[in-house]
Coordinates of C-alpha atoms in Angstrom, one line a residue:
M1 CA 127.7 125.8 154.1
E2 CA 127.3 124.7 157.7
L3 CA 131.1 124.2 157.9
F4 CA 131.7 127.9 157.4
K5 CA 129.5 128.8 160.3
C6 CA 132.1 127.0 162.5
L7 CA 135.1 128.9 161.0
P8 CA 134.6 132.6 161.6
M9 CA 138.0 133.0 163.2
I10 CA 140.0 131.1 160.5
E11 CA 142.9 133.0 159.0
D12 CA 144.2 130.5 156.4
L13 CA 142.0 128.2 154.4
T14 CA 142.8 125.6 151.7
I15 CA 140.1 123.9 149.8
S16 CA 140.5 121.2 147.2
N17 CA 138.3 121.1 144.1
R18 CA 137.3 117.6 145.1
L19 CA 134.8 119.3 147.3
F20 CA 132.7 120.4 144.3
Q21 CA 132.4 116.8 143.1
F22 CA 130.4 115.8 146.1
W23 CA 127.8 118.6 146.2
W24 CA 124.5 116.8 146.0
F25 CA 122.8 120.1 145.6
Y26 CA 125.0 121.2 142.6
E27 CA 122.1 121.6 140.2
D28 CA 120.1 123.6 142.7
L29 CA 123.0 125.9 143.4
Y30 CA 123.6 126.4 139.7
S31 CA 120.1 127.6 139.1
K32 CA 120.5 130.1 142.0
G33 CA 123.8 131.5 140.9
L34 CA 126.1 133.6 143.1
N35 CA 123.3 135.4 144.9
G36 CA 121.8 132.0 145.8
L37 CA 125.0 130.8 147.3
E38 CA 125.3 132.6 150.6
L39 CA 127.8 131.5 153.2
R40 CA 125.7 133.3 155.8
T41 CA 128.8 134.1 157.8
S42 CA 131.6 136.6 157.5
L43 CA 135.1 135.3 157.3
D44 CA 136.6 138.5 158.7
H45 CA 139.8 136.9 159.8
L46 CA 140.6 135.1 156.6
Q47 CA 143.8 136.4 155.2
C48 CA 145.0 133.6 152.9
F49 CA 142.7 131.5 150.7
R50 CA 144.0 128.7 148.6
V51 CA 142.1 126.5 146.1
E52 CA 143.8 123.4 144.9
D53 CA 143.1 121.3 141.8
M54 CA 140.7 123.8 140.3
Y55 CA 139.3 122.7 137.0
F56 CA 136.8 125.1 135.4
T57 CA 134.4 122.5 134.1
G58 CA 131.3 124.1 135.7
R59 CA 130.1 127.4 136.8
M60 CA 129.8 126.4 140.5
D61 CA 133.5 126.3 140.8
L62 CA 133.7 130.0 140.1
V63 CA 130.5 130.8 142.1
F64 CA 131.9 129.1 145.2
I65 CA 135.2 130.8 145.0
L66 CA 133.6 134.2 144.5
S67 CA 131.2 133.6 147.4
V68 CA 134.1 132.9 149.7
I69 CA 136.0 136.0 148.5
R70 CA 132.9 138.1 148.8
C71 CA 132.5 137.3 152.5
S72 CA 136.3 137.7 153.3
P73 CA 136.9 141.5 153.5
N74 CA 140.4 141.1 154.9
L75 CA 141.7 138.6 152.4
E76 CA 145.4 139.4 151.6
K77 CA 146.5 136.4 149.5
F78 CA 144.6 134.3 147.0
K79 CA 146.4 131.3 145.6
L80 CA 144.7 129.1 142.9
H81 CA 146.3 125.9 141.8
M82 CA 144.7 124.8 138.5
F83 CA 144.5 121.1 137.7
G84 CA 146.0 121.7 134.2
E85 CA 145.0 122.6 130.8
L86 CA 141.3 122.5 130.1
K87 CA 140.7 121.3 126.5
E88 CA 137.7 122.8 124.7
S89 CA 136.1 119.4 124.4
E90 CA 136.1 119.1 128.2
W91 CA 134.2 122.3 128.8
N92 CA 130.9 121.9 130.5
S93 CA 128.2 123.7 128.5
R94 CA 127.5 125.7 131.7
T95 CA 131.1 126.9 132.1
E96 CA 130.8 130.6 132.1
S97 CA 133.1 133.5 132.5
V98 CA 132.9 136.2 135.2
T99 CA 133.1 139.9 134.7
H100 CA 133.3 143.0 136.9
E101 CA 129.8 144.0 135.8
D102 CA 128.4 140.6 136.8
Y103 CA 129.8 140.9 140.4
P104 CA 129.8 144.6 141.4
D105 CA 129.6 143.7 145.1
I106 CA 133.0 141.9 145.2
W107 CA 135.6 144.3 146.5
L108 CA 139.0 143.0 147.6
E109 CA 140.2 146.0 149.6
N110 CA 143.1 144.2 151.3
L111 CA 144.2 141.7 148.6
N112 CA 147.9 142.3 147.8
E113 CA 148.9 139.0 146.2
L114 CA 147.3 136.7 143.6
E115 CA 149.1 133.6 142.4
I116 CA 147.7 131.1 139.8
F117 CA 149.6 127.9 139.2
N118 CA 149.2 125.9 136.0
F119 CA 147.6 128.9 134.4
G120 CA 146.2 127.8 131.0
N121 CA 145.1 131.2 129.6
S122 CA 141.5 130.0 129.1
K123 CA 138.8 132.7 128.8
Q124 CA 137.5 131.7 132.3
E125 CA 140.9 131.9 133.9
L126 CA 141.7 135.3 132.2
D127 CA 138.3 136.7 133.2
L128 CA 138.8 135.7 136.8
V129 CA 142.2 137.5 136.8
K130 CA 140.6 140.6 135.2
L131 CA 137.8 140.6 137.8
I132 CA 140.4 140.5 140.6
L133 CA 142.5 143.2 139.0
A134 CA 139.4 145.5 138.7
N135 CA 138.4 145.0 142.3
S136 CA 141.7 145.0 144.3
P137 CA 143.0 148.5 145.0
M138 CA 146.0 147.2 147.1
L139 CA 147.1 144.4 144.7
K140 CA 150.9 144.5 144.4
K141 CA 151.8 141.1 143.1
L142 CA 150.2 139.1 140.3
S143 CA 152.0 135.8 139.5
L144 CA 150.9 133.5 136.8
F145 CA 152.7 130.2 136.4
P146 CA 151.7 128.7 133.0
Y147 CA 151.0 124.9 132.9
R148 CA 153.5 124.7 130.0
K149 CA 156.4 126.7 128.7
I150 CA 155.1 129.7 126.8
T151 CA 156.7 131.6 123.9
K152 CA 157.8 135.2 124.1
D153 CA 154.9 136.1 121.8
E154 CA 152.3 134.4 124.1
E155 CA 153.8 136.1 127.1
M156 CA 153.7 139.5 125.4
S157 CA 150.1 138.9 124.3
L158 CA 149.0 138.0 127.8
L159 CA 150.8 141.0 129.3
E160 CA 149.1 143.3 126.7
I161 CA 145.7 142.0 127.7
L162 CA 146.4 142.5 131.4
L163 CA 147.9 145.9 131.0
H164 CA 144.8 147.1 129.1
S165 CA 142.4 145.6 131.6
P166 CA 140.8 147.9 134.2
R167 CA 142.8 147.9 137.4
A168 CA 141.9 149.3 140.8
S169 CA 145.6 149.2 141.9
P170 CA 148.1 151.5 140.2
M171 CA 151.0 149.6 141.8
V172 CA 150.4 146.0 140.6
E173 CA 153.4 144.1 139.3
Q174 CA 152.4 141.7 136.6
L175 CA 154.7 138.8 136.5
I176 CA 154.6 135.7 134.3
V177 CA 157.0 133.0 135.2
K178 CA 158.0 130.5 132.6
K179 CA 158.5 126.9 133.6

């Protein structure tokens, strides 16, 4: 958290999920949740935020991402590179989803592009996309790149879910790119 105090002018930030593996205070942060994780600085200049090798095996991954987003009012691009498919047997019992109701203070007023690479269509990934859709009035481009080739039926099912999800932006393009 001290690092972010030194970065108030940063415009482009890339973080690897490996960061989460070394948090000695992981358990303490989990017990506090999003409200307990305060960056104590505003990242007013942050325009592009990338997270690489994300693997939803614990709630802190999501909590950390949402806390950075929450203190970045001018964020324009968010790119998430998933590590790959998360099998149900690999889920941490604390892996939870996020909803618009859980995080009413997150508002991505300037976000216009969301890209998720190696999208696995897990509940956690889909709920994160729905949260961003519901809180991004300027979102124009949503690109999901599945970790594997998906069928036309899977693509249509995913599109139907996203089209029926609450959206703050009337002009979002939902694009699923097959590998």
